């Protein structure tokens, strides 16, 4: 259908519609023309990656959801890994990783995220695809926009809004499903048993999706999105971005049948197709600009015209500014920012990996009672009170014994409250209060280090243990 | 302000200062007007839904009805929501969680509560407020004690450290008693006894002079032949390292206590040591909780 229209149209047809497509200055709605091509296919492929977002919550692992961000229980399940609030520090490395990944990709190949992966781009693309299927080509859409409300317009608009609404609703449900049991969620939503949080989330997603992807569209990238501004400053003369080959294209001029071209005329035949297909309505021939999300659709458009007029393709192509200007391009590995970014990426990634691999199934935290710091007992011993917090990240309870390492430093040390093994409940923290008594004469300092040790054996005979330093406090010496 | 308007066609209000500084009659932007109308609609909706205007009716009137408390005011709101109802509902939720524990505490003895791990943990966590309100002014948070007020976290108890004895002490209160000896003992004798007592607390037992005076002056009547005190009387154990009246100068502290006693009538230098009776201000269940809470400071026997 309309996706093939450019290929089927003659150059004269293209010229005829050229004035309809204007550069986006925000005063009129952009209706981009849709056409096939290499980058169009790539865009569909990257769009489909978002299916993970829709399908992911329904994967199961054993008797629970494979990936579940269980906020009420303060547990994140990511396949076999369970993360507790204590592991939150890994998130900072993960965020650093993605922030730098965004930067490094931008520096090398421009706004890849914006052009192919961003939800704003993808949802807008799908929404306008529906619009294109229902309302027709950009010319028809513009006409429909101006036409009065009649039965035909109401029907076609109702169809469009219904489809938009359904996609938006599905988006909201899919988002929510990552945070609660996905199958139960569907039942709850439609039996009106879901919590107000769920309905509020759905409402926000439906309104937000329809408004942002259906109505605001590229204006979001222009005026709302901070990434657009940040990413633009990361690009330099060596970044490979969709570019118009100025020296080859200029002086641009229209081809007129039967009229010879002048000597200084370049390859650009001024058909305006690059503007027509641009989802944000910019003119790439003006050079790199903030509105360009670098999706490559103008490359498809220009190549199809170049083929039509028997000129080599690539008047608009992925190229660096240095390349376009005929300068020698710096090899990838000789650019300092590649190395700086890679270093940060590796550090961030190794932080996450270290965190995930060194996660101890059993963790001990020791809180020394502050009031009183110590108590003198009637037999002259000094007693300190500690709260031991045993975090059990396994999925089974385990019995642990509590002891004090380096007991030799404290002659006559006695632990009260740790006579029996303590059951550390799985997936949470078990608190145990214990008292440690040391004869006053055996203390050498006002505050001495003491190491607590817990150890437990599970049903399979695997030994889990954890140590934690604390202090033993006595009277002034 | 200028009399004649030099800018007649631009829609100004006619307010012109300094020849050309003028106020235009531009309408407010659409979005602003929409926000304004939305605010009005919100207020009307709010007044319909919630109690809002406390006039014409006595709004201080508080009426207890079956489904909660109704207050006065002209608009009561169609939903019947009041802050007090919401508070009562939230309180009921908390009490529903506490109920299984509180029901058990009501019928169990303090000793049984202590033996029940779940209950004693509950008391340990929930007793902090009760202890803070009633006890920590004197005994300090965590039973750390204050100058003149006993440490509760140690294992030295004037009136006994079993759970029953702690409960009885909280319930009935205690008033320390030791007679004033300033009239019956000479200064030298007081010095001798004070030396003896300081020695005892440091584990010395070879002070023959002090020991004989301790016996001849009948100190043992209250503190016992072994000077370890008697829980029934609340007399102090003189042989351990813990001082009821803990001062930097132990000798001076002992001298003052021996000379002027504790709560001795007619002696204005006497020591004050009084634990109030809590059975009037605290429920039986709360006293049990405090006994368990104090016991778990680490000194209970």
XYZ file of C-alpha atoms in Angstrom, chain A residues 371-373 375-380 383 385 416 420 431 433 435 437, chain B residues 117 124 141-142 144 151 153-156 240-242 296-299:
34
model
C 22.090 2.783 75.437
C 23.684 1.661 77.612
C 26.973 1.132 75.799
C 26.723 -2.575 81.824
C 28.834 -3.466 84.847
C 27.545 -6.687 86.330
C 27.696 -7.558 90.015
C 30.508 -10.043 89.486
C 32.637 -7.351 87.894
C 28.192 -6.808 79.512
C 24.222 -5.985 74.188
C 24.219 -15.182 76.477
C 20.469 -22.552 70.815
C 16.974 -10.321 64.480
C 19.500 -10.113 70.719
C 24.677 -10.394 75.425
C 30.139 -10.683 78.994
C 9.408 -16.467 72.317
C 10.504 -6.248 73.398
C 16.550 4.547 77.656
C 17.647 0.946 77.680
C 21.065 2.638 81.466
C 20.687 0.799 86.270
C 20.347 -3.522 82.650
C 22.679 -5.022 85.262
C 22.081 -8.111 87.342
C 22.113 -6.409 90.740
C 29.463 -6.454 94.654
C 30.889 -3.688 92.499
C 27.576 -2.007 91.864
C 15.196 -8.502 78.866
C 17.608 -5.618 79.317
C 20.005 -8.378 80.193
C 20.056 -8.459 83.975
